Amino acid sequence: MRIDGPLPFHGYVVWLTREQGGRDTGPPPTPPDQDFAATGFVPPASADTGLASVVLRVQDRAAWRSQADAAWLVVENVPPHRVGEGDVIVVTEGRREVAYFHVESMDLDL
């Protein structure tokens, strides 16, 4: 999947290792012309109470930690999905937590 144009949330992603409960194969192998689509939630919500589709555009696709941009795919940035600077989006594949996206800045006019 590729989203046209910039994504509004800027920060970095940290992929969880297998030992931390993350992906068995490490960072997902996403082609350079594609964004990574998954689900996520903003604590204190959980996968049971606040799961929504999210997309990540990761700079270094092979790194365990990389600068990245993100966006909600369907929902607006309103509770329980509202994020602000300093917040974290827990990235999931199904109910499995696979990464944390740390929001450092935002472009709300996108």
Short mmCIF file of N, CA and C in Angstrom, two decimals:
data_model
loop_
_atom_site.label_atom_id
_atom_site.label_comp_id
_atom_site.label_asym_id
_atom_site.label_seq_id
_atom_site.Cartn_x
_atom_site.Cartn_y
_atom_site.Cartn_z
N MET A 1 0.84 -1.17 0.00
CA MET A 1 0.00 0.00 0.00
C MET A 1 0.89 1.24 0.00
N ARG A 2 0.49 2.26 -0.73
CA ARG A 2 1.22 3.54 -0.73
C ARG A 2 0.19 4.66 -0.62
N ILE A 3 0.38 5.52 0.36
CA ILE A 3 -0.45 6.69 0.55
C ILE A 3 0.20 7.84 -0.20
N ASP A 4 -0.57 8.53 -1.04
CA ASP A 4 -0.04 9.69 -1.75
C ASP A 4 0.19 10.84 -0.78
N GLY A 5 1.30 11.53 -0.92
CA GLY A 5 1.57 12.72 -0.13
C GLY A 5 2.15 12.42 1.23
N PRO A 6 2.40 13.48 1.99
CA PRO A 6 3.01 13.33 3.31
C PRO A 6 2.03 12.79 4.34
N LEU A 7 2.58 12.21 5.39
CA LEU A 7 1.79 11.70 6.50
C LEU A 7 1.93 12.69 7.67
N PRO A 8 0.89 12.88 8.48
CA PRO A 8 0.89 13.97 9.45
C PRO A 8 1.67 13.77 10.75
N PHE A 9 1.95 12.53 11.14
CA PHE A 9 2.66 12.30 12.40
C PHE A 9 4.11 11.98 12.08
N HIS A 10 5.03 12.65 12.77
CA HIS A 10 6.46 12.47 12.52
C HIS A 10 7.14 12.02 13.82
N GLY A 11 8.07 11.09 13.68
CA GLY A 11 8.78 10.61 14.85
C GLY A 11 9.66 9.44 14.50
N TYR A 12 9.61 8.41 15.33
CA TYR A 12 10.41 7.22 15.05
C TYR A 12 9.67 5.98 15.51
N VAL A 13 10.01 4.87 14.87
CA VAL A 13 9.41 3.58 15.20
C VAL A 13 10.49 2.69 15.80
N VAL A 14 10.09 1.92 16.81
CA VAL A 14 10.96 0.91 17.42
C VAL A 14 10.24 -0.42 17.30
N TRP A 15 10.85 -1.34 16.55
CA TRP A 15 10.26 -2.68 16.37
C TRP A 15 10.62 -3.55 17.55
N LEU A 16 9.68 -4.33 18.04
CA LEU A 16 9.93 -5.25 19.15
C LEU A 16 10.62 -6.51 18.63
N THR A 17 11.55 -7.02 19.41
CA THR A 17 12.22 -8.27 19.06
C THR A 17 11.29 -9.44 19.36
N ARG A 18 11.65 -10.60 18.87
CA ARG A 18 10.88 -11.82 19.16
C ARG A 18 10.77 -12.03 20.67
N GLU A 19 11.86 -11.78 21.39
CA GLU A 19 11.87 -11.97 22.85
C GLU A 19 10.94 -10.99 23.56
N GLN A 20 10.70 -9.85 22.95
CA GLN A 20 9.78 -8.85 23.51
C GLN A 20 8.34 -9.10 23.08
N GLY A 21 8.12 -10.14 22.30
CA GLY A 21 6.78 -10.47 21.82
C GLY A 21 6.48 -9.95 20.44
N GLY A 22 7.49 -9.35 19.77
CA GLY A 22 7.29 -8.77 18.44
C GLY A 22 7.37 -9.79 17.33
N ARG A 23 7.65 -9.29 16.14
CA ARG A 23 7.70 -10.12 14.95
C ARG A 23 8.86 -11.13 15.03
N ASP A 24 8.61 -12.34 14.57
CA ASP A 24 9.65 -13.36 14.54
C ASP A 24 10.76 -13.00 13.57
N THR A 25 10.43 -12.26 12.51
CA THR A 25 11.40 -11.96 11.44
C THR A 25 11.98 -10.56 11.52
N GLY A 26 11.69 -9.80 12.58
CA GLY A 26 12.20 -8.44 12.70
C GLY A 26 11.37 -7.46 11.92
N PRO A 27 11.95 -6.28 11.60
CA PRO A 27 11.18 -5.27 10.86
C PRO A 27 10.59 -5.87 9.58
N PRO A 28 9.34 -5.49 9.26
CA PRO A 28 8.68 -6.10 8.10
C PRO A 28 9.37 -5.72 6.79
N PRO A 29 9.51 -6.67 5.89
CA PRO A 29 10.13 -6.38 4.59
C PRO A 29 9.15 -5.66 3.67
N THR A 30 9.14 -4.34 3.73
CA THR A 30 8.23 -3.53 2.93
C THR A 30 8.99 -3.00 1.72
N PRO A 31 8.48 -3.16 0.51
CA PRO A 31 9.15 -2.62 -0.68
C PRO A 31 9.34 -1.11 -0.57
N PRO A 32 10.39 -0.55 -1.17
CA PRO A 32 10.69 0.88 -1.05
C PRO A 32 9.57 1.81 -1.50
N ASP A 33 8.73 1.37 -2.41
CA ASP A 33 7.65 2.23 -2.90
C ASP A 33 6.34 2.00 -2.16
N GLN A 34 6.39 1.31 -1.01
CA GLN A 34 5.18 0.99 -0.26
C GLN A 34 5.29 1.49 1.18
N ASP A 35 4.14 1.75 1.80
CA ASP A 35 4.05 2.05 3.22
C ASP A 35 3.61 0.78 3.94
N PHE A 36 3.89 0.70 5.24
CA PHE A 36 3.52 -0.46 6.04
C PHE A 36 2.16 -0.19 6.69
N ALA A 37 1.16 -0.98 6.36
CA ALA A 37 -0.17 -0.85 6.93
C ALA A 37 -0.36 -1.89 8.02
N ALA A 38 -0.91 -1.46 9.14
CA ALA A 38 -1.14 -2.36 10.27
C ALA A 38 -2.32 -1.79 11.06
N THR A 39 -2.41 -2.19 12.31
CA THR A 39 -3.38 -1.62 13.22
C THR A 39 -2.61 -1.05 14.40
N GLY A 40 -3.28 -0.23 15.19
CA GLY A 40 -2.61 0.34 16.35
C GLY A 40 -3.61 0.97 17.29
N PHE A 41 -3.11 1.34 18.45
CA PHE A 41 -3.93 2.03 19.45
C PHE A 41 -3.05 2.97 20.26
N VAL A 42 -3.69 3.91 20.92
CA VAL A 42 -3.00 4.89 21.75
C VAL A 42 -3.34 4.58 23.21
N PRO A 43 -2.34 4.19 24.02
CA PRO A 43 -2.62 3.98 25.44
C PRO A 43 -3.17 5.26 26.08
N PRO A 44 -4.12 5.17 27.00
CA PRO A 44 -4.48 4.00 27.77
C PRO A 44 -5.49 3.07 27.10
N ALA A 45 -5.90 3.38 25.87
CA ALA A 45 -6.75 2.42 25.14
C ALA A 45 -5.94 1.15 24.93
N SER A 46 -6.60 0.14 24.44
CA SER A 46 -5.94 -1.15 24.20
C SER A 46 -6.42 -1.71 22.87
N ALA A 47 -5.91 -2.88 22.53
CA ALA A 47 -6.37 -3.54 21.32
C ALA A 47 -7.86 -3.87 21.41
N ASP A 48 -8.38 -3.95 22.62
CA ASP A 48 -9.81 -4.23 22.80
C ASP A 48 -10.67 -2.98 22.71
N THR A 49 -10.10 -1.81 23.05
CA THR A 49 -10.94 -0.61 23.15
C THR A 49 -10.61 0.50 22.17
N GLY A 50 -9.49 0.43 21.45
CA GLY A 50 -9.14 1.55 20.60
C GLY A 50 -8.37 1.21 19.34
N LEU A 51 -8.52 0.01 18.84
CA LEU A 51 -7.77 -0.43 17.68
C LEU A 51 -8.27 0.24 16.40
N ALA A 52 -7.31 0.73 15.58
CA ALA A 52 -7.66 1.37 14.31
C ALA A 52 -6.55 1.10 13.30
N SER A 53 -6.86 1.27 12.03
CA SER A 53 -5.86 1.08 10.97
C SER A 53 -4.88 2.24 10.97
N VAL A 54 -3.60 1.90 10.84
CA VAL A 54 -2.53 2.91 10.84
C VAL A 54 -1.56 2.57 9.72
N VAL A 55 -0.90 3.58 9.18
CA VAL A 55 0.11 3.36 8.15
C VAL A 55 1.41 4.01 8.61
N LEU A 56 2.53 3.34 8.35
CA LEU A 56 3.86 3.85 8.68
C LEU A 56 4.69 3.96 7.41
N ARG A 57 5.42 5.06 7.30
CA ARG A 57 6.40 5.24 6.23
C ARG A 57 7.76 5.32 6.93
N VAL A 58 8.51 4.23 6.84
CA VAL A 58 9.75 4.08 7.61
C VAL A 58 10.96 4.41 6.73
N GLN A 59 11.89 5.24 7.26
CA GLN A 59 13.07 5.60 6.48
C GLN A 59 14.00 4.42 6.25
N ASP A 60 14.45 3.78 7.34
CA ASP A 60 15.37 2.65 7.21
C ASP A 60 14.59 1.37 7.49
N ARG A 61 14.18 0.71 6.44
CA ARG A 61 13.28 -0.44 6.56
C ARG A 61 13.90 -1.67 7.20
N ALA A 62 15.22 -1.72 7.30
CA ALA A 62 15.89 -2.88 7.91
C ALA A 62 16.28 -2.63 9.36
N ALA A 63 16.14 -1.39 9.85
CA ALA A 63 16.59 -1.03 11.19
C ALA A 63 15.53 -1.36 12.24
N TRP A 64 15.98 -1.69 13.43
CA TRP A 64 15.07 -1.94 14.55
C TRP A 64 14.51 -0.63 15.08
N ARG A 65 15.23 0.49 14.86
CA ARG A 65 14.75 1.82 15.23
C ARG A 65 15.03 2.74 14.06
N SER A 66 14.01 3.47 13.62
CA SER A 66 14.17 4.32 12.44
C SER A 66 13.23 5.52 12.51
N GLN A 67 13.64 6.63 11.92
CA GLN A 67 12.74 7.76 11.72
C GLN A 67 11.59 7.27 10.85
N ALA A 68 10.40 7.80 11.11
CA ALA A 68 9.22 7.36 10.38
C ALA A 68 8.14 8.43 10.45
N ASP A 69 7.18 8.30 9.57
CA ASP A 69 5.97 9.12 9.58
C ASP A 69 4.78 8.16 9.67
N ALA A 70 3.66 8.65 10.16
CA ALA A 70 2.49 7.78 10.33
C ALA A 70 1.21 8.56 10.12
N ALA A 71 0.12 7.81 9.95
CA ALA A 71 -1.22 8.40 9.83
C ALA A 71 -2.24 7.33 10.16
N TRP A 72 -3.38 7.78 10.68
CA TRP A 72 -4.53 6.89 10.78
C TRP A 72 -5.12 6.76 9.40
N LEU A 73 -5.58 5.57 9.03
CA LEU A 73 -6.13 5.36 7.69
C LEU A 73 -7.61 5.71 7.59
N VAL A 74 -8.39 5.40 8.59
CA VAL A 74 -9.84 5.58 8.49
C VAL A 74 -10.37 6.56 9.53
N VAL A 75 -9.85 6.48 10.74
CA VAL A 75 -10.37 7.32 11.83
C VAL A 75 -9.69 8.69 11.82
N GLU A 76 -10.36 9.66 12.42
CA GLU A 76 -9.78 10.99 12.61
C GLU A 76 -8.92 10.97 13.87
N ASN A 77 -8.12 12.00 14.04
CA ASN A 77 -7.27 12.12 15.22
C ASN A 77 -8.10 12.69 16.38
N VAL A 78 -9.06 11.89 16.84
CA VAL A 78 -9.95 12.25 17.95
C VAL A 78 -9.98 11.06 18.91
N PRO A 79 -10.38 11.29 20.18
CA PRO A 79 -10.42 10.17 21.13
C PRO A 79 -11.25 9.01 20.61
N PRO A 80 -10.87 7.79 20.84
CA PRO A 80 -9.71 7.35 21.62
C PRO A 80 -8.42 7.25 20.79
N HIS A 81 -8.44 7.79 19.58
CA HIS A 81 -7.28 7.67 18.68
C HIS A 81 -6.42 8.92 18.65
N ARG A 82 -6.76 9.93 19.43
CA ARG A 82 -6.03 11.20 19.40
C ARG A 82 -4.59 11.00 19.87
N VAL A 83 -3.67 11.52 19.06
CA VAL A 83 -2.26 11.55 19.45
C VAL A 83 -1.77 12.98 19.40
N GLY A 84 -0.78 13.25 20.22
CA GLY A 84 -0.11 14.55 20.24
C GLY A 84 1.38 14.31 20.39
N GLU A 85 2.13 15.38 20.35
CA GLU A 85 3.58 15.27 20.51
C GLU A 85 3.89 14.61 21.85
N GLY A 86 4.77 13.62 21.82
CA GLY A 86 5.15 12.88 23.01
C GLY A 86 4.36 11.60 23.23
N ASP A 87 3.29 11.40 22.46
CA ASP A 87 2.48 10.19 22.60
C ASP A 87 3.09 9.02 21.83
N VAL A 88 2.57 7.84 22.10
CA VAL A 88 3.02 6.61 21.44
C VAL A 88 1.81 5.92 20.83
N ILE A 89 1.99 5.45 19.60
CA ILE A 89 1.01 4.55 18.97
C ILE A 89 1.59 3.15 19.06
N VAL A 90 0.87 2.25 19.71
CA VAL A 90 1.28 0.85 19.78
C VAL A 90 0.83 0.21 18.48
N VAL A 91 1.80 -0.26 17.68
CA VAL A 91 1.51 -0.86 16.37
C VAL A 91 1.31 -2.35 16.58
N THR A 92 0.23 -2.87 16.00
CA THR A 92 -0.10 -4.28 16.17
C THR A 92 -0.31 -4.96 14.82
N GLU A 93 -0.14 -6.24 14.85
CA GLU A 93 -0.56 -7.11 13.74
C GLU A 93 -1.58 -8.03 14.37
N GLY A 94 -2.84 -7.76 14.10
CA GLY A 94 -3.89 -8.44 14.84
C GLY A 94 -3.83 -7.93 16.27
N ARG A 95 -3.74 -8.81 17.23
CA ARG A 95 -3.65 -8.41 18.64
C ARG A 95 -2.21 -8.40 19.14
N ARG A 96 -1.28 -8.78 18.30
CA ARG A 96 0.13 -8.87 18.69
C ARG A 96 0.82 -7.52 18.54
N GLU A 97 1.38 -7.00 19.64
CA GLU A 97 2.13 -5.74 19.59
C GLU A 97 3.46 -6.00 18.92
N VAL A 98 3.76 -5.22 17.86
CA VAL A 98 5.00 -5.45 17.11
C VAL A 98 5.93 -4.24 17.10
N ALA A 99 5.43 -3.05 17.44
CA ALA A 99 6.28 -1.86 17.41
C ALA A 99 5.63 -0.73 18.19
N TYR A 100 6.47 0.26 18.50
CA TYR A 100 5.99 1.50 19.12
C TYR A 100 6.40 2.66 18.22
N PHE A 101 5.41 3.47 17.81
CA PHE A 101 5.69 4.67 17.04
C PHE A 101 5.61 5.86 18.00
N HIS A 102 6.72 6.57 18.15
CA HIS A 102 6.84 7.70 19.06
C HIS A 102 6.60 8.99 18.28
N VAL A 103 5.57 9.75 18.64
CA VAL A 103 5.20 10.97 17.94
C VAL A 103 6.06 12.12 18.48
N GLU A 104 6.88 12.71 17.60
CA GLU A 104 7.72 13.84 17.99
C GLU A 104 7.14 15.17 17.52
N SER A 105 6.46 15.17 16.38
CA SER A 105 5.83 16.39 15.86
C SER A 105 4.69 16.00 14.94
N MET A 106 3.86 16.99 14.62
CA MET A 106 2.67 16.71 13.83
C MET A 106 2.39 17.86 12.86
N ASP A 107 1.82 17.53 11.72
CA ASP A 107 1.30 18.51 10.75
C ASP A 107 -0.21 18.31 10.71
N LEU A 108 -0.94 19.06 11.50
CA LEU A 108 -2.38 18.85 11.59
C LEU A 108 -3.15 19.37 10.40
N ASP A 109 -2.50 20.18 9.53
CA ASP A 109 -3.20 20.72 8.38
C ASP A 109 -3.12 19.81 7.16
N LEU A 110 -2.54 18.61 7.31
CA LEU A 110 -2.46 17.68 6.16
C LEU A 110 -3.76 16.92 6.01
#
